[in-house]
PDB file of C-alpha atoms in Angstrom:
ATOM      1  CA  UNK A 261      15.892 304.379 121.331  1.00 85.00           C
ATOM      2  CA  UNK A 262      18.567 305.920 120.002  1.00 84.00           C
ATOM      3  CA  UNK A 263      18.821 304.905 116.172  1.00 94.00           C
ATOM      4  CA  UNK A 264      20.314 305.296 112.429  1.00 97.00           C
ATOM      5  CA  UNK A 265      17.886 303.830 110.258  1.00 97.00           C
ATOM      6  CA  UNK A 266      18.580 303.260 106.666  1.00 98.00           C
ATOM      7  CA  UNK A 267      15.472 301.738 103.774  1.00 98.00           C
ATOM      8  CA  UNK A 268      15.568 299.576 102.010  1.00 97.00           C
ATOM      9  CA  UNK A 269      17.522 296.986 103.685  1.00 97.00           C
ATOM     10  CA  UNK A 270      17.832 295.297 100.643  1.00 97.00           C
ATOM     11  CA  UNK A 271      17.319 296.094  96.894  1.00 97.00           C
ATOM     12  CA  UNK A 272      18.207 294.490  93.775  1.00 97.00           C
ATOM     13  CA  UNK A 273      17.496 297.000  90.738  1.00 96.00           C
ATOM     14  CA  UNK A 274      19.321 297.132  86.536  1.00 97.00           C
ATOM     15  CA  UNK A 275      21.624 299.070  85.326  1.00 97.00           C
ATOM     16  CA  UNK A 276      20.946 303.209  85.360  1.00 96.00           C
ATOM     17  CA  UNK A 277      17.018 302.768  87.229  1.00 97.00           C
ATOM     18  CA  UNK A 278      17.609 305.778  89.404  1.00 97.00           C
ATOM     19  CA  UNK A 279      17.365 304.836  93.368  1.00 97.00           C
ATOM     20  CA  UNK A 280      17.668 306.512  96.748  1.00 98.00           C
ATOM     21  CA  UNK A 281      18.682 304.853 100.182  1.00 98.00           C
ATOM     22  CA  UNK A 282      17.446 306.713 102.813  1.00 98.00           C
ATOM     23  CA  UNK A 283      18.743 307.026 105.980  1.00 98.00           C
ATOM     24  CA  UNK A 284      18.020 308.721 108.978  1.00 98.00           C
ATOM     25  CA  UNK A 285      19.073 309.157 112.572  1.00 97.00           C
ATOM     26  CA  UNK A 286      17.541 310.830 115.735  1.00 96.00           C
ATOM     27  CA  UNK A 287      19.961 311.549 118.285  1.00 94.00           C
ATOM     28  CA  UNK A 288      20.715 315.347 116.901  1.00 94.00           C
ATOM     29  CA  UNK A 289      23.705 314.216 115.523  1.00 93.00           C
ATOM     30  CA  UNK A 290      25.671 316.832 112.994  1.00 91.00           C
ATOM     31  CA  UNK A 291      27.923 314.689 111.284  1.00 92.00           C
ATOM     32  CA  UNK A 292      26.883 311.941 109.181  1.00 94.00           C
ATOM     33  CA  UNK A 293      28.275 309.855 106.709  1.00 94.00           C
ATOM     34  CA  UNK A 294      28.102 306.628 103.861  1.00 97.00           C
ATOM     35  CA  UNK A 295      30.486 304.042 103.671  1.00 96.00           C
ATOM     36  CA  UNK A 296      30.380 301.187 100.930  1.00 97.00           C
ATOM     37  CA  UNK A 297      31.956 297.748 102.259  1.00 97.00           C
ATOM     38  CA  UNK A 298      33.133 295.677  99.636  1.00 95.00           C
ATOM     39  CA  UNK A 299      34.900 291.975  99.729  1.00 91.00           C
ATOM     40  CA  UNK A 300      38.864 292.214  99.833  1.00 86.00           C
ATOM     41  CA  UNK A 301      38.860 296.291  99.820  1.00 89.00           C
ATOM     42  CA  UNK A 302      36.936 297.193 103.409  1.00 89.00           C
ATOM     43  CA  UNK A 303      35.088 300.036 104.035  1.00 93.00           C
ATOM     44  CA  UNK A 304      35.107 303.105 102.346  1.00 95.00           C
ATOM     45  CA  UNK A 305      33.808 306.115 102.300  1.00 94.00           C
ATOM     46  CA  UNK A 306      31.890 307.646  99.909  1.00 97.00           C
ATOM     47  CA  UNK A 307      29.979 311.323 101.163  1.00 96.00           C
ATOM     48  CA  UNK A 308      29.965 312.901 104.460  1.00 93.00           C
ATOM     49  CA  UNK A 309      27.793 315.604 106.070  1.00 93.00           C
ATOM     50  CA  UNK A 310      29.292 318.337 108.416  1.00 90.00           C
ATOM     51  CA  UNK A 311      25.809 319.845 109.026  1.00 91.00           C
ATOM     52  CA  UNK A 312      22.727 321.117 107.473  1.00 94.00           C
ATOM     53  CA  UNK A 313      23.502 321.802 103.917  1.00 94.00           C
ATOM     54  CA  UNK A 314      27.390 321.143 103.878  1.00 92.00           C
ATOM     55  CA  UNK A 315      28.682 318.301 102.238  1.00 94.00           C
ATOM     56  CA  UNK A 316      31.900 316.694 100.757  1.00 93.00           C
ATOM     57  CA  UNK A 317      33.358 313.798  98.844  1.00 93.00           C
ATOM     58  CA  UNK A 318      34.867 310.577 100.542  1.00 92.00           C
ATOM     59  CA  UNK A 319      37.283 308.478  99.073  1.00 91.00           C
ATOM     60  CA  UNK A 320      34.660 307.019  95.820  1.00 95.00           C
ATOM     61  CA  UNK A 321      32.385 309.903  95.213  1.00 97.00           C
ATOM     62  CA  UNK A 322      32.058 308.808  91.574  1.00 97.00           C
ATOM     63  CA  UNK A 323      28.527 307.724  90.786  1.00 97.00           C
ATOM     64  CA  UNK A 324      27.230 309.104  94.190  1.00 98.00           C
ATOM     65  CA  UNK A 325      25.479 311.769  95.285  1.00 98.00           C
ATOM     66  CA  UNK A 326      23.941 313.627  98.527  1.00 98.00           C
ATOM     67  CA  UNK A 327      22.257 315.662 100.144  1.00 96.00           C
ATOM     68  CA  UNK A 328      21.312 316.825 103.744  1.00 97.00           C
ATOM     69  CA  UNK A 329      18.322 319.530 103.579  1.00 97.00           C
ATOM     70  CA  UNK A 330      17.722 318.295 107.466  1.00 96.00           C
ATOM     71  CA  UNK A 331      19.669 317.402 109.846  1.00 95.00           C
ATOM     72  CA  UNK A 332      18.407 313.882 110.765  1.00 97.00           C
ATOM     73  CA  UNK A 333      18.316 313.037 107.148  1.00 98.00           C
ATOM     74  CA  UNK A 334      21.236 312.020 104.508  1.00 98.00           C
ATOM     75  CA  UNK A 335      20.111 310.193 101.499  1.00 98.00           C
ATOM     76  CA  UNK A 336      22.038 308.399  98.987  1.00 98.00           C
ATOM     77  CA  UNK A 337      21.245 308.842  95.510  1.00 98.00           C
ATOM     78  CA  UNK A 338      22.457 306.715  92.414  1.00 97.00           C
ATOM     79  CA  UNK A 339      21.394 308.647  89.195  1.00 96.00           C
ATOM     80  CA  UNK A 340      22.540 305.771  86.783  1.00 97.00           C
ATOM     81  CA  UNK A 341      23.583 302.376  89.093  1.00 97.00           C
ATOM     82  CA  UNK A 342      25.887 300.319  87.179  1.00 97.00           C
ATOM     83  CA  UNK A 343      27.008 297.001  88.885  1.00 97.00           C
ATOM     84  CA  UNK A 344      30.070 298.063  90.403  1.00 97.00           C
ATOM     85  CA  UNK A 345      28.442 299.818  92.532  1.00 98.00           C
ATOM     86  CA  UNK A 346      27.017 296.261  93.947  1.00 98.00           C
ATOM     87  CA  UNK A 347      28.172 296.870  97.239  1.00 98.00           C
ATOM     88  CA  UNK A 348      26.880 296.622 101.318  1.00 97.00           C
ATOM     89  CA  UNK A 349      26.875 300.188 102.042  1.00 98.00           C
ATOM     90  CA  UNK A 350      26.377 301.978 105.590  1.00 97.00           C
ATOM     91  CA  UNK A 351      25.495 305.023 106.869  1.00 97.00           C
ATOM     92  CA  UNK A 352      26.374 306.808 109.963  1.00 94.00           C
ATOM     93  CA  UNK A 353      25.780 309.270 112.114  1.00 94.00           C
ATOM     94  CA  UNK A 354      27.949 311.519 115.360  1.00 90.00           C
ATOM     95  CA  UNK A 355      27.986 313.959 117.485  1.00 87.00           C
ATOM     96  CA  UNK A 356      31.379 315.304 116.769  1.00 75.00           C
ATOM     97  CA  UNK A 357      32.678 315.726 113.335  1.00 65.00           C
ATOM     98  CA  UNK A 358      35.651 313.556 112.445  1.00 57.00           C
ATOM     99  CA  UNK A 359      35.593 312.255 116.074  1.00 55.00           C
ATOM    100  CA  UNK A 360      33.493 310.606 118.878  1.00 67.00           C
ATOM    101  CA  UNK A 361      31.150 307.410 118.424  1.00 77.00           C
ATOM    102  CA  UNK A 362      30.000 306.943 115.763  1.00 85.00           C
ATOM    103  CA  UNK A 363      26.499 304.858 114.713  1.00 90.00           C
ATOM    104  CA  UNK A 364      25.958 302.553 112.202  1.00 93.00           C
ATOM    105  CA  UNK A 365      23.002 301.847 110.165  1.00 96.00           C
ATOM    106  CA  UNK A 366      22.015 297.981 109.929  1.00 96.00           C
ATOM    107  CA  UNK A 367      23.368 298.125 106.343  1.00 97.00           C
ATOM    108  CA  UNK A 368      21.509 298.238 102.748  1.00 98.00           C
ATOM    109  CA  UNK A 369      22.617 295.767 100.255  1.00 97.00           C
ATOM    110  CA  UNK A 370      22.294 296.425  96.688  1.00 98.00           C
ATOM    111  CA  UNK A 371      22.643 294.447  93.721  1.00 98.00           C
ATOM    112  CA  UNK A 372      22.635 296.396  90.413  1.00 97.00           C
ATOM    113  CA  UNK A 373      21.879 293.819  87.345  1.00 97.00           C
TER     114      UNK A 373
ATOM    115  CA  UNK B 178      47.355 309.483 100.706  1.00 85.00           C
ATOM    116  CA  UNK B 179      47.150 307.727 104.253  1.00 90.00           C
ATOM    117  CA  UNK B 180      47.849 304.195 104.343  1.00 94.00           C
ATOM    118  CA  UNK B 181      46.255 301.761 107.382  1.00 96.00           C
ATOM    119  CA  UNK B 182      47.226 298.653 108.018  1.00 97.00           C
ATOM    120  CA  UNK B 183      45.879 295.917 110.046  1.00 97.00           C
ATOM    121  CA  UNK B 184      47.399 292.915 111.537  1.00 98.00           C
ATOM    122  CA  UNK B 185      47.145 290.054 111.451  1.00 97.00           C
ATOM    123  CA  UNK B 186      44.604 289.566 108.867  1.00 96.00           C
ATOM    124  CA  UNK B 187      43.094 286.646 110.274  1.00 97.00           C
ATOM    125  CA  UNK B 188      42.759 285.260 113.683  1.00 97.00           C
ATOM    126  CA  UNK B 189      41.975 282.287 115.564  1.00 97.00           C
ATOM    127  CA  UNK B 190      41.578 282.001 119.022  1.00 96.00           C
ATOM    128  CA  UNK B 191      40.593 279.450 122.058  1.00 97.00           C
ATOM    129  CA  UNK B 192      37.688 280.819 124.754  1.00 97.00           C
ATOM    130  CA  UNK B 193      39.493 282.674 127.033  1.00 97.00           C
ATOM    131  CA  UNK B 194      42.305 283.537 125.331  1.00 98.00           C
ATOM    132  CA  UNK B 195      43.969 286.949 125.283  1.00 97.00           C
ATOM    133  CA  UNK B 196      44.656 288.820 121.932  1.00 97.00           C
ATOM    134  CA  UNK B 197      46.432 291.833 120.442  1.00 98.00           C
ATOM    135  CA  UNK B 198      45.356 293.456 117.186  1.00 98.00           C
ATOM    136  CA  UNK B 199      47.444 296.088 115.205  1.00 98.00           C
ATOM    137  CA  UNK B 200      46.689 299.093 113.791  1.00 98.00           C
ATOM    138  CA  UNK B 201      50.099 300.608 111.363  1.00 98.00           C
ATOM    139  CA  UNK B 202      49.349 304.156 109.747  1.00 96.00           C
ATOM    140  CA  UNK B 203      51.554 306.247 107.695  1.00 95.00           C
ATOM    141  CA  UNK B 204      51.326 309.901 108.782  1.00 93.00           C
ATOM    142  CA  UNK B 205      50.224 311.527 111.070  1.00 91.00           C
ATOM    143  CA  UNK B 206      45.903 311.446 112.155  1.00 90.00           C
ATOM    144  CA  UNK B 207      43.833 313.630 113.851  1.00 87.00           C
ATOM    145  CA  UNK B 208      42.165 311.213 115.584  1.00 88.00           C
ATOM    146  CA  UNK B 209      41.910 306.937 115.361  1.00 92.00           C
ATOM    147  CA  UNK B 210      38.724 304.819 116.366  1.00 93.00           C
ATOM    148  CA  UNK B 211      38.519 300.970 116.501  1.00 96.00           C
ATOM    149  CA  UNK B 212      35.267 299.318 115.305  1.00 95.00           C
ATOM    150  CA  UNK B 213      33.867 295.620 115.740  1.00 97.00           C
ATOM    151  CA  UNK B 214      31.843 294.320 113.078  1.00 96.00           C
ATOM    152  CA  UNK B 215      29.659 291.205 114.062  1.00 94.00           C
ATOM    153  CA  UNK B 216      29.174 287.834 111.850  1.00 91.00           C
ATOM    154  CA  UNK B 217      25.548 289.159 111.484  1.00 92.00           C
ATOM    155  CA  UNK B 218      27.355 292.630 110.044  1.00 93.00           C
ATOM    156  CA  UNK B 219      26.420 295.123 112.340  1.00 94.00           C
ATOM    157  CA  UNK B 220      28.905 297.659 112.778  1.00 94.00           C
ATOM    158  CA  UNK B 221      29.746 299.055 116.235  1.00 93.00           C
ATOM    159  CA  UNK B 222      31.997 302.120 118.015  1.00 92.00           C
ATOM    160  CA  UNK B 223      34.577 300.436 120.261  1.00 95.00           C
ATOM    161  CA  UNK B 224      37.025 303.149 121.029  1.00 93.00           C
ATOM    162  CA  UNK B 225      37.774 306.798 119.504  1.00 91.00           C
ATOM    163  CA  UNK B 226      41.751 306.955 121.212  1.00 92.00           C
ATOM    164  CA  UNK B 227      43.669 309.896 118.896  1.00 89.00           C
ATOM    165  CA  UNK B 228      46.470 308.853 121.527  1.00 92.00           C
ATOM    166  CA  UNK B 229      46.928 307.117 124.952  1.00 96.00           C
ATOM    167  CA  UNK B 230      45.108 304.194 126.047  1.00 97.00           C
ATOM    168  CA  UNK B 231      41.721 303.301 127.205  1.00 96.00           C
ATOM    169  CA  UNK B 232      39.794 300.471 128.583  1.00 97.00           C
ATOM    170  CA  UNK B 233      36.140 298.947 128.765  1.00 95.00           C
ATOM    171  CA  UNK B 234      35.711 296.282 130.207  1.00 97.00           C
ATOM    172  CA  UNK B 235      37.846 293.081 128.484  1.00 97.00           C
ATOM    173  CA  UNK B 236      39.084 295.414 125.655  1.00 98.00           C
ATOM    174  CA  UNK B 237      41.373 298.250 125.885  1.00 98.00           C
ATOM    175  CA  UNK B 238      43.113 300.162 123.418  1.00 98.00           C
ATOM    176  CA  UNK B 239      46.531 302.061 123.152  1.00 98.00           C
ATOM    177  CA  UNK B 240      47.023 304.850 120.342  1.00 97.00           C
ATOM    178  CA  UNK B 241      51.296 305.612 120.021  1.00 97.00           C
ATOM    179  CA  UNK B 242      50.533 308.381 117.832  1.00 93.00           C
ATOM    180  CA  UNK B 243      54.447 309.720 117.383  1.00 94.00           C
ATOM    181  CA  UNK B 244      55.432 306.197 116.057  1.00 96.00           C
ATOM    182  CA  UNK B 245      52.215 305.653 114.452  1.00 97.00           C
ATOM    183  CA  UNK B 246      50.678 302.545 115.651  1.00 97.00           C
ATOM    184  CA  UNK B 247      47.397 301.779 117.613  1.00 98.00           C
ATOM    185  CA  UNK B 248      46.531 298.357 119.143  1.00 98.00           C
ATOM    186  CA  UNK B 249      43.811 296.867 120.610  1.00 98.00           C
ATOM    187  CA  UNK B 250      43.357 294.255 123.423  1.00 98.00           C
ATOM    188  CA  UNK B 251      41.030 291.358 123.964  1.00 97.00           C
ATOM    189  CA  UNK B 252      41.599 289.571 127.435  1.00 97.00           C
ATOM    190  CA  UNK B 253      39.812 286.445 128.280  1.00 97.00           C
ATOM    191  CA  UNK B 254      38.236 286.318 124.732  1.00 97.00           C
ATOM    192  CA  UNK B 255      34.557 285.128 124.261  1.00 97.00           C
ATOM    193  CA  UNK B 256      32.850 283.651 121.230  1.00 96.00           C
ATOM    194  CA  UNK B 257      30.486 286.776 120.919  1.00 96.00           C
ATOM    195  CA  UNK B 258      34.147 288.800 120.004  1.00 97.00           C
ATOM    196  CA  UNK B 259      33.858 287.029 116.591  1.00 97.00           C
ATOM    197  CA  UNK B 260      33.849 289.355 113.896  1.00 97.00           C
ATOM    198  CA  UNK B 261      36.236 291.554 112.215  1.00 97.00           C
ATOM    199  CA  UNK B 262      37.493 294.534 113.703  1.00 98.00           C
ATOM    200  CA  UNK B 263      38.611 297.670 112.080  1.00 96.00           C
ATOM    201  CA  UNK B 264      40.873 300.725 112.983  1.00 96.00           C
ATOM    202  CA  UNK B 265      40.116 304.266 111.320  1.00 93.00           C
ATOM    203  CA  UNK B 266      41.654 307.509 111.032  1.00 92.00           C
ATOM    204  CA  UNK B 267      40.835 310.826 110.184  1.00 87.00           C
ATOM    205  CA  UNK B 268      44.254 312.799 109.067  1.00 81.00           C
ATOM    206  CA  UNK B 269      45.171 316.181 107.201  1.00 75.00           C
ATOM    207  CA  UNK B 270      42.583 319.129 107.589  1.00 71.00           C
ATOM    208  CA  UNK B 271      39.618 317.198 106.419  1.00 70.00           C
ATOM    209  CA  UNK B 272      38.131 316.268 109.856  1.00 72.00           C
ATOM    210  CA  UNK B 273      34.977 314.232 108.598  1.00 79.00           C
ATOM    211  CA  UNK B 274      37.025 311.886 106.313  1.00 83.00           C
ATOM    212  CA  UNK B 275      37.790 308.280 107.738  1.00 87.00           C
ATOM    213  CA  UNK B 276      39.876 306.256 106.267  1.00 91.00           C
ATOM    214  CA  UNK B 277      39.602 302.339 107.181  1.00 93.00           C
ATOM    215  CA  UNK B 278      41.955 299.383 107.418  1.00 95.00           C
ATOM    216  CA  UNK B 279      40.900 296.094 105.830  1.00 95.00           C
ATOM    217  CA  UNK B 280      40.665 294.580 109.250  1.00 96.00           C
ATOM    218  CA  UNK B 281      41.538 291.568 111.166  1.00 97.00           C
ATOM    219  CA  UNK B 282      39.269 288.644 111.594  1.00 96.00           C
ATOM    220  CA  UNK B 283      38.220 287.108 114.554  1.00 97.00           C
ATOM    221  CA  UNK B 284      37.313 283.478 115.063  1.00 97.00           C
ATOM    222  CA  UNK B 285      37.137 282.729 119.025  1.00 97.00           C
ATOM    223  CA  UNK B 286      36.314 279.036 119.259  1.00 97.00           C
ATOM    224  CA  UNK B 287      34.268 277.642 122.683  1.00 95.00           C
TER     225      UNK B 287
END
């Protein structure tokens, strides 16, 4: 079955415990993506993946990073959470860069205390 | 940058209803998609329409991209189109960066 996976579906952590949310997909896809979705200011993005080792910054970068050694995999790292970044976030995954269909993950949300 | 905007913010709608949903953007995009987002907050593709129209099934979609606007169409609405839908484009020479509207909200009432 085609599939984005993303772990942990949930997570509540404090302030600057360093954490990763993995996600993954396997349909071959090049492109992939994060989005955070936040009450009042929609989704937005935050890092996206061209291919293999090429990345670059959304719209809120700041706090964020990435990487994509492979191509089914693009995990999110926070160094040093701090509560704004309390947020639903999503990742996603297509065929075609900055076009085509593109699949969601089920969602992770975090709470940072 | 880009500005998207949705409308109407909020809708309400009887079973079986039709509906039109607004997407306004400010300059000009490479390409537009429409997403649905479920009441149980799964996201999902709907339509990727950089211009003309397409359909599937009861919702189609029509990109005018020289005035700027995109809209989507819900005939003979259901309570499973609940949710809140969302327009994106992609614009300048960055092709993997979306940028979202806050969406409109969907009630459809049986």
């Amino acid at each position: 079955e085609a599939q984005v996976t993303q772990n942990p579906r949930y997570l509540i952590t404090v302030t600057g415990k360093k954490l990763t949310v993995t996600c993954s997909q396997n349909m071959n896809h090049e492109y992939m993506s994060w989005y955070r979705q936040d009450p009042g200011l929609g989704l937005r993005q935050i890092y996206y993946s061209m291919n293999v080792e090429v990345t670059d910054k959304g719209d809120v970068p700041e706090g964020y990073k990435v990487s994509r050694k492979e191509k089914r995999n693009f995990p999110l790292i926070l160094e040093s959470p701090s509560p704004n970044q309390t947020s639903l976030y999503f990742c996603a995954s297509s065929a075609q860069t900055g076009g085509g269909s593109q699949y969601f993950g089920p969602g992770t949300r975090l709470t940072v205390l | 940058g880009i500005q998207v905007e949705q409308s109407p913010p909020d809708l309400i709608l009887q079973e079986g209803a039709n509906s039109t949903l607004r997407c306004n953007f400010s300059d000009s995009v490479n390409n537009l998609q429409w997403f649905h987002q479920n009441p149980w907050g799964q996201l999902i593709n709907l339509f990727y329409i950089p211009s003309g129209t397409k359909q599937n099934g009861r919702l189609s979609a029509t990109t005018v991209a020289t005035e700027r606007y995109s809209l989507l169409y819900i005939s003979s609405s259901q309570t499973t189109d609940s949710g809140v839908y969302f327009c994106a484009v992609n614009y300048g020479g960055s092709q993997g960066n979306l940028i979202f509207g806050k969406g409109t909200k969907l009630s459809v009432k049986p």
